[in-house]
CSV table of C-alpha atoms in Angstrom, one decimal:
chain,number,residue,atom,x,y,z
M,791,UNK,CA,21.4,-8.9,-30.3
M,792,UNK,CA,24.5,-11.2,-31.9
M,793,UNK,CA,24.5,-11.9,-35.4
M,794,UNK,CA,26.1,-14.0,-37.6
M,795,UNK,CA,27.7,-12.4,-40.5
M,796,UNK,CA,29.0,-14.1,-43.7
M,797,UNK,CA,30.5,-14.2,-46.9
M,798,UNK,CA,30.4,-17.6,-48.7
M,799,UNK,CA,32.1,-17.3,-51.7
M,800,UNK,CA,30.8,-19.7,-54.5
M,801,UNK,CA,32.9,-20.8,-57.6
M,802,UNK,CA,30.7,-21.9,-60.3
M,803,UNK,CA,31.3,-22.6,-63.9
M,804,UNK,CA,29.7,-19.4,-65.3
M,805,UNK,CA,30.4,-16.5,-62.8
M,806,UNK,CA,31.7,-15.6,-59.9
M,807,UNK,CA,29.0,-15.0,-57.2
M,808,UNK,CA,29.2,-14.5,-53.6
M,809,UNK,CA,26.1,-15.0,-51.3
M,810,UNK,CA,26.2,-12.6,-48.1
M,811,UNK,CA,24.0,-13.1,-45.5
M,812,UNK,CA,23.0,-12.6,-41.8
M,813,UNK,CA,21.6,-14.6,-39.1
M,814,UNK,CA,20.4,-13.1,-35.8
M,815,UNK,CA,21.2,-15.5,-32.8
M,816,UNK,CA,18.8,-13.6,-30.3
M,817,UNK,CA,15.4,-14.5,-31.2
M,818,UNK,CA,12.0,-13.9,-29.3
M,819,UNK,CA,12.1,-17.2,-28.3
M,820,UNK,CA,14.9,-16.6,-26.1
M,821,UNK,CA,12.8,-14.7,-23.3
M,822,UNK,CA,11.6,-17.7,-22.4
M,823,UNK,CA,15.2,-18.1,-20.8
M,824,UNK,CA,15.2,-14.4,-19.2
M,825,UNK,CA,13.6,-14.0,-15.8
M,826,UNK,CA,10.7,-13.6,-15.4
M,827,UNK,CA,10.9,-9.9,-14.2
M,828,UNK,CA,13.0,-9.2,-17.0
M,829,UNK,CA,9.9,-10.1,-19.5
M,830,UNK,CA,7.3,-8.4,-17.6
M,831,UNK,CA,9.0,-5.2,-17.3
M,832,UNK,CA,9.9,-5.5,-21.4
M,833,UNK,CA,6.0,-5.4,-21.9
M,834,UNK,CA,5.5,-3.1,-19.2
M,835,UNK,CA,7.9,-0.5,-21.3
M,836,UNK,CA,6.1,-1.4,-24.6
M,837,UNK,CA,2.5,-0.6,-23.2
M,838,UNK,CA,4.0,2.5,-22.0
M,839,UNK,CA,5.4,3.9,-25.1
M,840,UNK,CA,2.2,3.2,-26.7
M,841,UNK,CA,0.3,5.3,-24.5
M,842,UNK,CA,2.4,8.0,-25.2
M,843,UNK,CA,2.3,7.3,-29.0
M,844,UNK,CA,-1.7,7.6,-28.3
M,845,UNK,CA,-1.7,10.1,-25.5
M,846,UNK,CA,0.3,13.0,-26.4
M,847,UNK,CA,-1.2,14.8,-29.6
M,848,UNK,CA,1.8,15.4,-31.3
M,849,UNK,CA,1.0,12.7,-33.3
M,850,UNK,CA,-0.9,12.9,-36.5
M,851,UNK,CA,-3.7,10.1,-36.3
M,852,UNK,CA,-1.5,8.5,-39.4
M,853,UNK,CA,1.2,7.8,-37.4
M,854,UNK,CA,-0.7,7.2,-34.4
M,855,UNK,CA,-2.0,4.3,-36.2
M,856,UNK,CA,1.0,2.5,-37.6
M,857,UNK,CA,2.1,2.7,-34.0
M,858,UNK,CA,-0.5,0.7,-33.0
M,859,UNK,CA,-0.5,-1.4,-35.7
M,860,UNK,CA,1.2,-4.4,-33.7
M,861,UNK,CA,-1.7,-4.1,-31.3
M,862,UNK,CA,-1.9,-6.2,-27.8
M,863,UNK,CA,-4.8,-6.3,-26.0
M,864,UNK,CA,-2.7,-6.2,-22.3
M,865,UNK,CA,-2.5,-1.9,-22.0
M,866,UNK,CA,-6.4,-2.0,-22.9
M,867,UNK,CA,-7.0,-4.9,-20.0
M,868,UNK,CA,-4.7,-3.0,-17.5
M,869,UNK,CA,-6.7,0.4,-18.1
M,870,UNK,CA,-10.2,-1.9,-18.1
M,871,UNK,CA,-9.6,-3.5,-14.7
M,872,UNK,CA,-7.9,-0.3,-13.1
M,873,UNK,CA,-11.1,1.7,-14.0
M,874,UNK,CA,-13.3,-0.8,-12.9
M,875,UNK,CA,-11.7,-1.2,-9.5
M,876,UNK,CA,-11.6,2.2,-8.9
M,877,UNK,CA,-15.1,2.5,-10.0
M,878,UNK,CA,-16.4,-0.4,-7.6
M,879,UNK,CA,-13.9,0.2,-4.6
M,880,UNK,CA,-15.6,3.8,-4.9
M,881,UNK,CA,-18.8,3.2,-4.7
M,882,UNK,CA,-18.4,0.5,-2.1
M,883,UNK,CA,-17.6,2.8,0.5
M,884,UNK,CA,-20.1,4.9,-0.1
M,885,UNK,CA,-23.3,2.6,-0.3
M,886,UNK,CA,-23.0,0.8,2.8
M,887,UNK,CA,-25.7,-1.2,2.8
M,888,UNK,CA,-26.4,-2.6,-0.6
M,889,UNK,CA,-22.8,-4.8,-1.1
M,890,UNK,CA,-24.1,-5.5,-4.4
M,891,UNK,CA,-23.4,-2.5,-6.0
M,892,UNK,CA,-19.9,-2.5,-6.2
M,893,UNK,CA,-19.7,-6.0,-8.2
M,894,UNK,CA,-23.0,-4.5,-10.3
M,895,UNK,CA,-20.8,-1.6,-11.4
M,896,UNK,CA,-17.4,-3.6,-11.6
M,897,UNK,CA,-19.4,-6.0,-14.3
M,898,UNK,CA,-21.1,-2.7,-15.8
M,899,UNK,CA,-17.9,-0.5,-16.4
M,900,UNK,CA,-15.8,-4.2,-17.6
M,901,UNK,CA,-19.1,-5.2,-19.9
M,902,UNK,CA,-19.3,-1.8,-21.5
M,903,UNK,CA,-15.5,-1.5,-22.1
M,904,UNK,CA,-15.5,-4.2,-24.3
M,905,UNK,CA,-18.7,-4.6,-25.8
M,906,UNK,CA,-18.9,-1.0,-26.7
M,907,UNK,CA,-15.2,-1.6,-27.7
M,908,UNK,CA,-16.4,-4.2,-30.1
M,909,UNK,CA,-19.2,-2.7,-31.3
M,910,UNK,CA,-17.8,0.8,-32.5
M,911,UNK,CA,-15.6,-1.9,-34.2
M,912,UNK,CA,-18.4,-3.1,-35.7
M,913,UNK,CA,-20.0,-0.1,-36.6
M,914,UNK,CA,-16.8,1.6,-38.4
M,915,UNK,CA,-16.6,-1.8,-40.4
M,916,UNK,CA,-20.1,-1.8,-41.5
M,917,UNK,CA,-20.1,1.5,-42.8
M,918,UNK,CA,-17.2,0.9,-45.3
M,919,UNK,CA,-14.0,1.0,-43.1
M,920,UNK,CA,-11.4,-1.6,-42.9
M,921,UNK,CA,-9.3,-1.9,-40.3
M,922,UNK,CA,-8.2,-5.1,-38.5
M,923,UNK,CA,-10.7,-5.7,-35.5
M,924,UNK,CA,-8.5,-6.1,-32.6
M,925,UNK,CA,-6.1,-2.9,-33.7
M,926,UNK,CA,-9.0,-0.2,-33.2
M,927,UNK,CA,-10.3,-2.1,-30.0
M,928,UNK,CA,-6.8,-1.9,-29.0
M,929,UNK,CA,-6.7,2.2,-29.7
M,930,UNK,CA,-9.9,2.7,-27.8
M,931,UNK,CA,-8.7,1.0,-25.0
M,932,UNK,CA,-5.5,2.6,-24.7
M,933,UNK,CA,-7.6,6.1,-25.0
M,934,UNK,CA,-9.3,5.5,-21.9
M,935,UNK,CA,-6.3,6.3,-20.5
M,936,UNK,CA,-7.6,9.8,-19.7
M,937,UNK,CA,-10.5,8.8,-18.0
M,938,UNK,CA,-8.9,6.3,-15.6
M,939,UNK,CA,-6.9,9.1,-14.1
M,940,UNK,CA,-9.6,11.3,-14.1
M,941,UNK,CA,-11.2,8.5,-11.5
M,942,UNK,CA,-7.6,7.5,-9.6
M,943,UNK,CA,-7.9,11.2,-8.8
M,944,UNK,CA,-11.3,11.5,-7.8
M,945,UNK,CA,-11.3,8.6,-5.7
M,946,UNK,CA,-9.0,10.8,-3.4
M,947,UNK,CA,-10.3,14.5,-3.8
M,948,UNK,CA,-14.3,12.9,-5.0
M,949,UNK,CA,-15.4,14.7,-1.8
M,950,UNK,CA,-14.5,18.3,-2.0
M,951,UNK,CA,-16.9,19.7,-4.6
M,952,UNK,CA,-19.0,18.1,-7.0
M,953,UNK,CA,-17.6,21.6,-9.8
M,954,UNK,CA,-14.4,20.0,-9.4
M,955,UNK,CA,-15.5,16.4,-10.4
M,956,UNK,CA,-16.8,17.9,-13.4
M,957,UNK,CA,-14.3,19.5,-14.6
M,958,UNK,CA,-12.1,16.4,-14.0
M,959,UNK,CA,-14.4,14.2,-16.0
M,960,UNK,CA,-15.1,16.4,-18.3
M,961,UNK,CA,-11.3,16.8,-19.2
M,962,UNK,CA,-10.7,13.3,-19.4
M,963,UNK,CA,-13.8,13.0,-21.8
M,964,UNK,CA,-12.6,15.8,-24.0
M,965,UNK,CA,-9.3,14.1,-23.9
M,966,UNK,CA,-10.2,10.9,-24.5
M,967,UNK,CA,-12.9,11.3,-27.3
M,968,UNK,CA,-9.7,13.9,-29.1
M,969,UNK,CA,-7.6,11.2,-29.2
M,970,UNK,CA,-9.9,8.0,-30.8
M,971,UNK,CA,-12.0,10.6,-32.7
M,972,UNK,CA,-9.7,11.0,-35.6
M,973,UNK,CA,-8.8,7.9,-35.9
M,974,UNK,CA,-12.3,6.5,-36.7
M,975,UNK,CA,-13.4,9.2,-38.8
M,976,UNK,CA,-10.2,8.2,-41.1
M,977,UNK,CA,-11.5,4.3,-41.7
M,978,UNK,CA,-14.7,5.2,-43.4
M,979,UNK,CA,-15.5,7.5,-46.2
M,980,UNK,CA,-16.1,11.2,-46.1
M,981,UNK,CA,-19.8,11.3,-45.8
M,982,UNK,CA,-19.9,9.2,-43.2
M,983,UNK,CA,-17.4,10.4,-41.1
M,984,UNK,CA,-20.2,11.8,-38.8
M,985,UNK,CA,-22.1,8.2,-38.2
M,986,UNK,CA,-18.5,7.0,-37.2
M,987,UNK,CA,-17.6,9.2,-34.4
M,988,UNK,CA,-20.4,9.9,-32.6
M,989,UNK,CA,-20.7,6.2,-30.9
M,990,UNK,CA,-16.9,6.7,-30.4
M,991,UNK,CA,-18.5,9.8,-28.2
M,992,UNK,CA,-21.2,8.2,-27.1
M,993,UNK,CA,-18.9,5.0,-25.5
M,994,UNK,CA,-16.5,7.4,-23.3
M,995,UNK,CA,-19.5,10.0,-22.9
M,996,UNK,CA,-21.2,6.3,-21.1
M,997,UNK,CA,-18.5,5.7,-19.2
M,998,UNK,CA,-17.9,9.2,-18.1
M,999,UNK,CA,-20.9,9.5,-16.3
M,1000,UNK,CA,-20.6,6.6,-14.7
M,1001,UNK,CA,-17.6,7.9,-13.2
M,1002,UNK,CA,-19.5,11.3,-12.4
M,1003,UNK,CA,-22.8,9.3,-10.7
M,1004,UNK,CA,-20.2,7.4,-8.5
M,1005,UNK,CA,-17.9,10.1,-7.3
V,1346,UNK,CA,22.7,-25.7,-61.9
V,1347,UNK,CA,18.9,-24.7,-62.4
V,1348,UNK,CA,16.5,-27.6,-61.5
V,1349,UNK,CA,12.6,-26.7,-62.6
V,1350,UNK,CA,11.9,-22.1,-61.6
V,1351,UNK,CA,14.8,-22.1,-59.0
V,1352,UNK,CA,18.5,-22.1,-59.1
V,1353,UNK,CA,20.5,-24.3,-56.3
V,1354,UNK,CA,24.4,-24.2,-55.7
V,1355,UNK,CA,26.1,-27.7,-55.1
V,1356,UNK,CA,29.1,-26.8,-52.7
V,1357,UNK,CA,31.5,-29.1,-51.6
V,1358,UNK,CA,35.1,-28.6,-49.7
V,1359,UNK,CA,37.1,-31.9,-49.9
V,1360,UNK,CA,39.2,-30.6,-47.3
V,1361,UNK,CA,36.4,-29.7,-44.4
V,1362,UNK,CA,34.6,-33.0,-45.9
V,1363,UNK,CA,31.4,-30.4,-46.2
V,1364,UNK,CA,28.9,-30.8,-48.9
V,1365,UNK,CA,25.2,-29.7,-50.1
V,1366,UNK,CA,23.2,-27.8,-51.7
V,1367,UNK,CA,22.1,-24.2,-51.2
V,1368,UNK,CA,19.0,-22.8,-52.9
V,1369,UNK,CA,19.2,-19.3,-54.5
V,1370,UNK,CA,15.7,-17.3,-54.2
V,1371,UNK,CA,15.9,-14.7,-57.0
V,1372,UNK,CA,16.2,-11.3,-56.0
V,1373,UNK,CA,13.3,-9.8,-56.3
V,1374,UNK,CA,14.3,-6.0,-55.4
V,1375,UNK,CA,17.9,-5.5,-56.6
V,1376,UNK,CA,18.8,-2.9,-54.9
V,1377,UNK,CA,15.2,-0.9,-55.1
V,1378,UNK,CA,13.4,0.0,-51.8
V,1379,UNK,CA,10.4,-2.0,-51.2
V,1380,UNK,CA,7.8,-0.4,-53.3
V,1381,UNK,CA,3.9,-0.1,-51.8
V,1382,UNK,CA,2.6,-3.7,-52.2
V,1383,UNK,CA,-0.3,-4.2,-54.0
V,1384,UNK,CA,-3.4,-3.9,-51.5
V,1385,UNK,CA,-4.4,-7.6,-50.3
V,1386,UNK,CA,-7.8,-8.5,-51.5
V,1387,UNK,CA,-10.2,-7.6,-48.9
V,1388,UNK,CA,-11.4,-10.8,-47.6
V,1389,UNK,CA,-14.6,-12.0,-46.9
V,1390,UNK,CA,-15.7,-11.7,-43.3
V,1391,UNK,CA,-18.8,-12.3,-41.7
V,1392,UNK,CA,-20.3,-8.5,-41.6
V,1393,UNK,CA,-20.6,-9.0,-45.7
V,1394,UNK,CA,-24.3,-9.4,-46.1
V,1395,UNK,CA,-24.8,-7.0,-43.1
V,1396,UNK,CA,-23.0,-3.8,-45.1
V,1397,UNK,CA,-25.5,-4.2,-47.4
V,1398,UNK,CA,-28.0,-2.4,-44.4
V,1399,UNK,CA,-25.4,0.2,-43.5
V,1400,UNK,CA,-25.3,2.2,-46.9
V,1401,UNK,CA,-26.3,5.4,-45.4
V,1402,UNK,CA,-24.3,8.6,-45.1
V,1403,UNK,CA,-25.1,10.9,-42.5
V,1404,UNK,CA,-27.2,13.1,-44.4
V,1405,UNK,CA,-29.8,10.5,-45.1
V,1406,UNK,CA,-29.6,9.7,-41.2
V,1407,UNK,CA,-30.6,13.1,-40.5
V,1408,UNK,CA,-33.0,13.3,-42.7
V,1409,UNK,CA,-34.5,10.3,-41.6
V,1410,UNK,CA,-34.2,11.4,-38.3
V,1411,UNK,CA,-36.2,14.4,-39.3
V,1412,UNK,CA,-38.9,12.3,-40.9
V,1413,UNK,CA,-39.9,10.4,-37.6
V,1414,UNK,CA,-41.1,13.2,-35.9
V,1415,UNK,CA,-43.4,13.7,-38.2
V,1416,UNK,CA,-45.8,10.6,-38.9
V,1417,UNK,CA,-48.2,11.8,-41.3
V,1418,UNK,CA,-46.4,10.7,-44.6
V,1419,UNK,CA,-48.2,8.5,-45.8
V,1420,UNK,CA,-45.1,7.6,-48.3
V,1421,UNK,CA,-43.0,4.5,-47.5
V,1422,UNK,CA,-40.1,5.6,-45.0
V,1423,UNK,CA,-37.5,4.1,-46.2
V,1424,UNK,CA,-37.0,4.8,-50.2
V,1425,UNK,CA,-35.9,1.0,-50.9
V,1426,UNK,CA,-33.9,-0.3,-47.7
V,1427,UNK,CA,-33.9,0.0,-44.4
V,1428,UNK,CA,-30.5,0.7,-42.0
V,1429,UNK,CA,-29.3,-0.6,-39.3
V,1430,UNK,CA,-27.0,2.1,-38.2
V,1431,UNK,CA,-30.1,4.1,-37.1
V,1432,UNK,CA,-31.8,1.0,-35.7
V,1433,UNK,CA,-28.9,0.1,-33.4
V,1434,UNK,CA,-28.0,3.5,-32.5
V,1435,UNK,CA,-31.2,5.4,-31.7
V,1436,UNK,CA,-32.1,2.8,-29.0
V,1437,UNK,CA,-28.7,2.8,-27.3
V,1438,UNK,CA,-28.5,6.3,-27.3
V,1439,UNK,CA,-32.1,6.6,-26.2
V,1440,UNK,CA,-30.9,3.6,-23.3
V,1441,UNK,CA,-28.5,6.2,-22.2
V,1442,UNK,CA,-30.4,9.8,-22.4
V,1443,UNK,CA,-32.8,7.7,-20.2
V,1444,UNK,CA,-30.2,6.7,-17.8
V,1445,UNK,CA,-28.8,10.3,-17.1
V,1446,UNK,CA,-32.5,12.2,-16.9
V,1447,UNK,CA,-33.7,9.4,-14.6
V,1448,UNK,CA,-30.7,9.6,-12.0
V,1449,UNK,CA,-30.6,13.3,-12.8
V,1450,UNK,CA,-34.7,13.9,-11.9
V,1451,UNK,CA,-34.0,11.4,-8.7
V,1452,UNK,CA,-31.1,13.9,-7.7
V,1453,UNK,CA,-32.8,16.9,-7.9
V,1454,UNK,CA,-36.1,15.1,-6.6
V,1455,UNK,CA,-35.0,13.7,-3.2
V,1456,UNK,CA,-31.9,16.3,-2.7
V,1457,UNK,CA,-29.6,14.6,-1.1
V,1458,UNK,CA,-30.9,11.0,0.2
V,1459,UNK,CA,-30.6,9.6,-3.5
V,1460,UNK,CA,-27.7,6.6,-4.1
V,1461,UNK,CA,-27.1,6.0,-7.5
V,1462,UNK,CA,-28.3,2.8,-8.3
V,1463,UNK,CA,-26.6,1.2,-11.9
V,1464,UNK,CA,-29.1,-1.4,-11.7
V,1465,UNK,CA,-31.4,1.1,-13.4
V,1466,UNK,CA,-29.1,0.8,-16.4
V,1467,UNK,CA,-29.4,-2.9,-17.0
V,1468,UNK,CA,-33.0,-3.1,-16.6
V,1469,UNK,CA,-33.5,-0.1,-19.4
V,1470,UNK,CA,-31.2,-1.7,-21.3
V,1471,UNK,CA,-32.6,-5.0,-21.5
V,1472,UNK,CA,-35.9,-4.3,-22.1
V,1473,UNK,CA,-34.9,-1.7,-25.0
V,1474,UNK,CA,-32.8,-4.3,-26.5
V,1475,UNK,CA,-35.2,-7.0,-26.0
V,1476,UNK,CA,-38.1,-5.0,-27.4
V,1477,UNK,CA,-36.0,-4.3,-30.7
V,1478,UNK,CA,-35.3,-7.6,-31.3
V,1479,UNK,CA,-38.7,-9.4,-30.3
V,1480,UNK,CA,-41.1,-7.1,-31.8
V,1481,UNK,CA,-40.2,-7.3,-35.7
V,1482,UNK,CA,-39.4,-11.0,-35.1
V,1483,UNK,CA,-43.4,-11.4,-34.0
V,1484,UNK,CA,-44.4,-9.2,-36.3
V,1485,UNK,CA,-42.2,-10.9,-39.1
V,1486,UNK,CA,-42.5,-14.9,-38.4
V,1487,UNK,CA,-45.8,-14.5,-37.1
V,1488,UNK,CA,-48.1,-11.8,-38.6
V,1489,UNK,CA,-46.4,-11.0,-42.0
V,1490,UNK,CA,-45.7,-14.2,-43.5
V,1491,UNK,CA,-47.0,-14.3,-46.7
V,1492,UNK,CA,-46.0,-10.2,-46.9
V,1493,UNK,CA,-42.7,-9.3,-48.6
V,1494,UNK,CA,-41.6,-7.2,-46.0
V,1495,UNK,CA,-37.7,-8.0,-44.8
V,1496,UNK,CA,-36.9,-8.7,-41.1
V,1497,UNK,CA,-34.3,-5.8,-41.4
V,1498,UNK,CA,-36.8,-3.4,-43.0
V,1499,UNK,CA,-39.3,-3.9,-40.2
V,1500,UNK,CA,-35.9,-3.5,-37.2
V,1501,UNK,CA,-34.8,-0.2,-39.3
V,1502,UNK,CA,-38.4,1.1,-39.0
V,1503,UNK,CA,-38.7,0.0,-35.3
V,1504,UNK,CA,-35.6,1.3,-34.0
V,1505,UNK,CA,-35.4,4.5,-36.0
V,1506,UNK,CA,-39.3,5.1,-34.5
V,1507,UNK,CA,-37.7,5.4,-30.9
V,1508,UNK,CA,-36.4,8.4,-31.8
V,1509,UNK,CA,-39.6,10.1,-30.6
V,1510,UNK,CA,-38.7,8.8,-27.1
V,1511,UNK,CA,-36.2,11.1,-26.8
V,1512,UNK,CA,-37.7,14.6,-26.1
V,1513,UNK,CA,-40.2,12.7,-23.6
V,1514,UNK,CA,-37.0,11.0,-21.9
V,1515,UNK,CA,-35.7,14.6,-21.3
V,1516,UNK,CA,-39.1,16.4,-20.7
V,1517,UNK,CA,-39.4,13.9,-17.9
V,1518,UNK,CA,-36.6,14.8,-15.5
V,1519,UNK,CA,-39.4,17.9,-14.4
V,1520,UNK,CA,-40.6,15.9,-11.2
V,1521,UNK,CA,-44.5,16.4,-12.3
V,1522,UNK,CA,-45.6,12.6,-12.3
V,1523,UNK,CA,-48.9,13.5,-14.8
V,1524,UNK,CA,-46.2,15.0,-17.0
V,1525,UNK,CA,-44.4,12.1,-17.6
V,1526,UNK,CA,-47.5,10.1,-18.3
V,1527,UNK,CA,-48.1,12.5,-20.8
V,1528,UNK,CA,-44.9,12.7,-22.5
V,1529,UNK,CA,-44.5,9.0,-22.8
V,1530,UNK,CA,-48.0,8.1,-23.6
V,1531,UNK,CA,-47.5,10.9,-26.6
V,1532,UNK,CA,-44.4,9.5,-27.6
V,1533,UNK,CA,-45.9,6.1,-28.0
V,1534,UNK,CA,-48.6,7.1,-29.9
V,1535,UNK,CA,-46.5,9.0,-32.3
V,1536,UNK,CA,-43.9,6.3,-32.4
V,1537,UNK,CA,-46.5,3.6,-33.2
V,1538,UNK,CA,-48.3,5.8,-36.0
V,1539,UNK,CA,-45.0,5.7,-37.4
V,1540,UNK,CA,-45.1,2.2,-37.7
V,1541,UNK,CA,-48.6,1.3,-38.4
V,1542,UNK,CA,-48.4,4.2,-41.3
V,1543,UNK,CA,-45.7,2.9,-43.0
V,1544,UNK,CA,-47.4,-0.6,-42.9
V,1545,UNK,CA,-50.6,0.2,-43.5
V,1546,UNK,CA,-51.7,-0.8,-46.9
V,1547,UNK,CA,-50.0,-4.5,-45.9
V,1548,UNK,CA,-52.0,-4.9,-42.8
V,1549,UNK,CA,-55.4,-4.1,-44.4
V,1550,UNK,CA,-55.1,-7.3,-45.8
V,1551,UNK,CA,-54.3,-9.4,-43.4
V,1552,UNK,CA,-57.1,-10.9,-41.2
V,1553,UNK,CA,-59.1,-9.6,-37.9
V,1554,UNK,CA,-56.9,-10.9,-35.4
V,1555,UNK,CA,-54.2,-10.3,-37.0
V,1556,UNK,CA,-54.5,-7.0,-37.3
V,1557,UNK,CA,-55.5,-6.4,-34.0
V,1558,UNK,CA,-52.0,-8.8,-32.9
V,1559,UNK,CA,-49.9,-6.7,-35.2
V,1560,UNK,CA,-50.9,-3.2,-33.5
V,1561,UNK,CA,-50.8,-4.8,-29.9
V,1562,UNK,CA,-47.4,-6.3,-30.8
V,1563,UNK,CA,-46.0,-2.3,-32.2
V,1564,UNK,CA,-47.4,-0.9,-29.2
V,1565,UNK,CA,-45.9,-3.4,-26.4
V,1566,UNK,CA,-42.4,-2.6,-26.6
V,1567,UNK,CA,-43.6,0.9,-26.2
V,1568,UNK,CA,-45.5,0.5,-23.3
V,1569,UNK,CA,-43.6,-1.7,-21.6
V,1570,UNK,CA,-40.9,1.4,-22.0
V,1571,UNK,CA,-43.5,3.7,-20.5
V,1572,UNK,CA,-44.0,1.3,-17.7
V,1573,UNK,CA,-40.3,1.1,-16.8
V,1574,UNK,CA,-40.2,5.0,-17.0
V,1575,UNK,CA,-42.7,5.8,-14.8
V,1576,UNK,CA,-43.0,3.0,-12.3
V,1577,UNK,CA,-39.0,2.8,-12.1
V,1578,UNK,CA,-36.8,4.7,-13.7
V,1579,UNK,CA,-38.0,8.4,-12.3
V,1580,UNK,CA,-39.1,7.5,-9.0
C-alpha cells in the first residue's frame, strides 16, 4: 500500500502549528483494476482464514466473534451449495428410478440451511440477544464446515459400513454444534442460555441425519 | 480564523500561486487511546412487539413442558401470556422426532428394500406448520370474537399442546399398526383436553354450533397429524 506522508507547516498570527497527515493511495477501489484471478483468490484467502478463526477451538468464542464481525455471506454459500451437491449427487446414484429425489433433497438441504440459519437468528434475537442478523447467520454457516467434510468423505467410503458413517457424522455434529454453541449462548442472558442452544442443536442435528439417511 | 464551531486555516504561497482554505477538526483524543464508545441506542427493528411473547427463561419452558402432560388443571395455563418460543419450537422439533422414527420404523420394517424418501419431510412439515397457523386463526377470527382471548395466547396454547405428540411419535417406530392407532389417538385426545380445558369457561358461553366448531376445529390439526402418521409416514 503507498502513502502519502506530509508535514504542512502553517504560520498563523497566534502560534505555530503544523498539521501532519497521511493519505493511502491504494484503496479498495483499485481491485477493480487487478485481474480478475487476483480478486478471487483475495476472497478465497479471507474465507479461509475465517474458517480457521471458527474452526480450530483455540479460540475463545470472544474472539471468535470479533473475527467474524465483518461477516460475508460467500464462505456460508460455498459450504451450502458443496453440501447440497454432495447430498443430491449421492443420493442420485443410489435411487435409480425416482430422478426427483436428488433435486427434492438439493432444495431440502439449501432451504434448511438458510431458513433454519435465519430463524435461530430469530430466535436468539427474540429472547433478548443483540447481535447483527447477518453476522450469526454468517458463523453458523461457516460451522457447517464440519459436516460438509463429513459428507465429501462419505460420498467415497458411504459404502463400507453403516458404524463408520456414524461415527463420521456424528463427529462432524459434535464438531459443528461445539463450535456455534458458545457463541449463541453468549447473546442472550443467563437463564436463557438453554432455549438458545438447543435449536442451534436441533439445525445441525437436522441436517446431520440427512446426511446419515442418504449415505 | 474561527468561522461559527470550527477553525479553518487560509494558506496562501505567492510563489507556487497556491491558495485556500483548510478546515481544522478539533482533536478529539489528544493523544488518549480510543476509549469504549458509548453503546449505540438499540434500534427499533421489527421483532419489537414480538419480544414481548418470548419472555420466558428456560425454567418456565420446562415447567410448562411438564404441565402439558398432564391436562387435568383446571387453572389457566399460561399465568398471564402465552410464548412463542415453545409454540414454534415444540412443533419443529416434533416435525423432526417424526421424521427420524418414521424412516427409522420403515428401516427396520422392510430390512433392506426401504429408499429414503425426503418427501416425507415436507409433507409432515407442511401440514404441522399449517395446522399451527390455521387452527387459532379459526378459532380466533371466527369462533372467539367477542372473547378476549389473544391470537398469540391461543398459538402458545396450541403449539406447546403438541408436546404430547412426542412420546406417541417414538412409541410408534414398534411396527405394530394397532399400536400406533393407539398412541396417536391418545395423544390427541390428551392434546385437545389440553386445549378445550384451558378454554373452557369461554366456550360455555358461546352458542351450539359454535361450540361444537370450536372442538372440531382443536381436534383437526390433530387428526389430520394422526392421518399422516399412520396412512404415510410409518408405512
Amino acid at each position: 500500500m503507498s502513502e502519502l506522508k506530509g508535514n504542512i507547516p502553517i504560520d498563523s498570527p497566534s502560534n505555530s502549528q503544523s498539521i501532519q497527515g497521511k493519505i493511502d493511495l491504494q484503496s479498495d477501489s483499485n481491485s477493480l483494476n487487478e485481474p480478475v484471478i487476483q480478486t478471487i483468490l483475495h476472497d478465497l484467502k479471507r474465507i479461509c482464514y475465517k474458517l480457521k478463526c471458527v474452526m480450530i477451538p483455540r479460540l475463545s468464542n470472544d474472539e471468535k466473534s470479533k473475527e467474524l464481525r465483518d461477516w460475508d455471506l460467500w464462505g456460508p454459500l460455498i459450504l451450502c451449495l458443496m453440501l447440497a451437491l454432495t447430498l443430491s449427487l449421492s443420493s442420485d446414484e443410489y435411487f435409480i428410478y425416482s430422478n426427483d429425489t436428488g433435486t427434492l433433497i438439493f432444495s431440502i438441504v439449501f432451504v434448511v440451511v438458510w431458513i433454519g440459519s435465519a430463524v435461530v437468528t430469530i430466535n436468539a434475537q427474540l429472547l433478548g440477544g443483540t447481535v447483527s442478523f447477518f453476522h450469526s447467520v454468517c458463523l453458523l454457516g461457516y460451522c457447517l464446515f464440519p459436516l460438509n467434510i463429513a459428507a465429501l468423505i462419505l460420498a467415497f467410503i458411504g459404502d463400507i459400513s453403516v458404524f463408520i458413517n456414524l461415527v463420521l457424522v456424528v463427529l462432524g455434529l459434535s464438531w459443528s454444534t461445539f463450535s456455534s454453541i458458545g457463541f449463541m449462548a453468549g447473546l442472550v442472558p443467563s437463564t436463557r442460555k438453554a432455549l438458545a442452544e438447543y435449536p442451534v442443536l436441533l439445525f445441525y442435528l437436522f441436517l446431520a441425519w440427512l446426511i446419515l439417511m442418504i449415505f | 480564523m474561527e468561522y461559527g464551531n470550527r477553525n479553518f486555516l487560509e494558506f496562501s504561497d505567492s510563489f507556487e500561486g497556491m491558495q485556500g482554505v483548510i478546515q481544522l477538526e478539533p482533536n478529539k483524543n489528544q493523544g488518549n487511546p480510543q476509549v469504549n464508545n458509548p453503546a449505540p441506542a438499540p434500534s427499533k427493528t421489527f421483532l419489537d412487539p414480538y419480544k414481548g411473547y418470548c419472555e420466558v427463561d428456560t425454567e418456565i419452558v420446562f415447567q410448562r413442558l411438564k404441565k402439558t402432560l398432564w391436562p387435568f388443571d383446571r387453572r389457566k395455563f399460561f399465568e398471564n401470556k402465552g410464548d412463542l418460543y415453545g409454540a414454534f419450537w415444540v412443533p419443529t422439533t416434533l416435525i423432526f422426532i417424526m421424521s427420524v422414527a418414521g424412516s427409522f420404523a420403515n428401516k427396520i420394517a422392510s430390512s433392506g428394500g426401504y429408499i429414503f424418501d425426503p418427501k416425507d419431510i415436507v409433507i409432515t412439515a407442511s401440514t404441522v406448520y399449517f395446522f399451527i397457523f390455521a387452527v387459532p386463526a379459526v378459532l380466533y377470527f371466527v369462533l372467539f370474537t367477542g372473547i378476549d382471548i389473544g391470537y398469540y395466547d391461543i398459538v402458545s396454547l396450541y403449539g406447546y399442546s403438541y408436546f404430547a405428540f412426542w412420546p406417541a411419535a417414538i412409541i410408534s417406530v414398534i411396527n405394530f399398526s394397532l399400536l400406533r392407532w393407539v398412541a396417536f389417538g391418545t395423544a390427541s385426545v390428551w392434546s385437545g383436553l389440553l386445549v378445550s380445558k384451558n378454554y373452557y369457561n369461554e366456550v360455555q358461553n358461546l352458542d351450539e354450533w359454535k361450540k361444537y366448531a370450536t372442538a372440531v376445529a382443536s381436534f383437526s390439526g390433530y387428526a389430520a397429524l394422526t392421518l399422516i402418521a399412520n396412512f404415510y409416514l410409518y408405512e
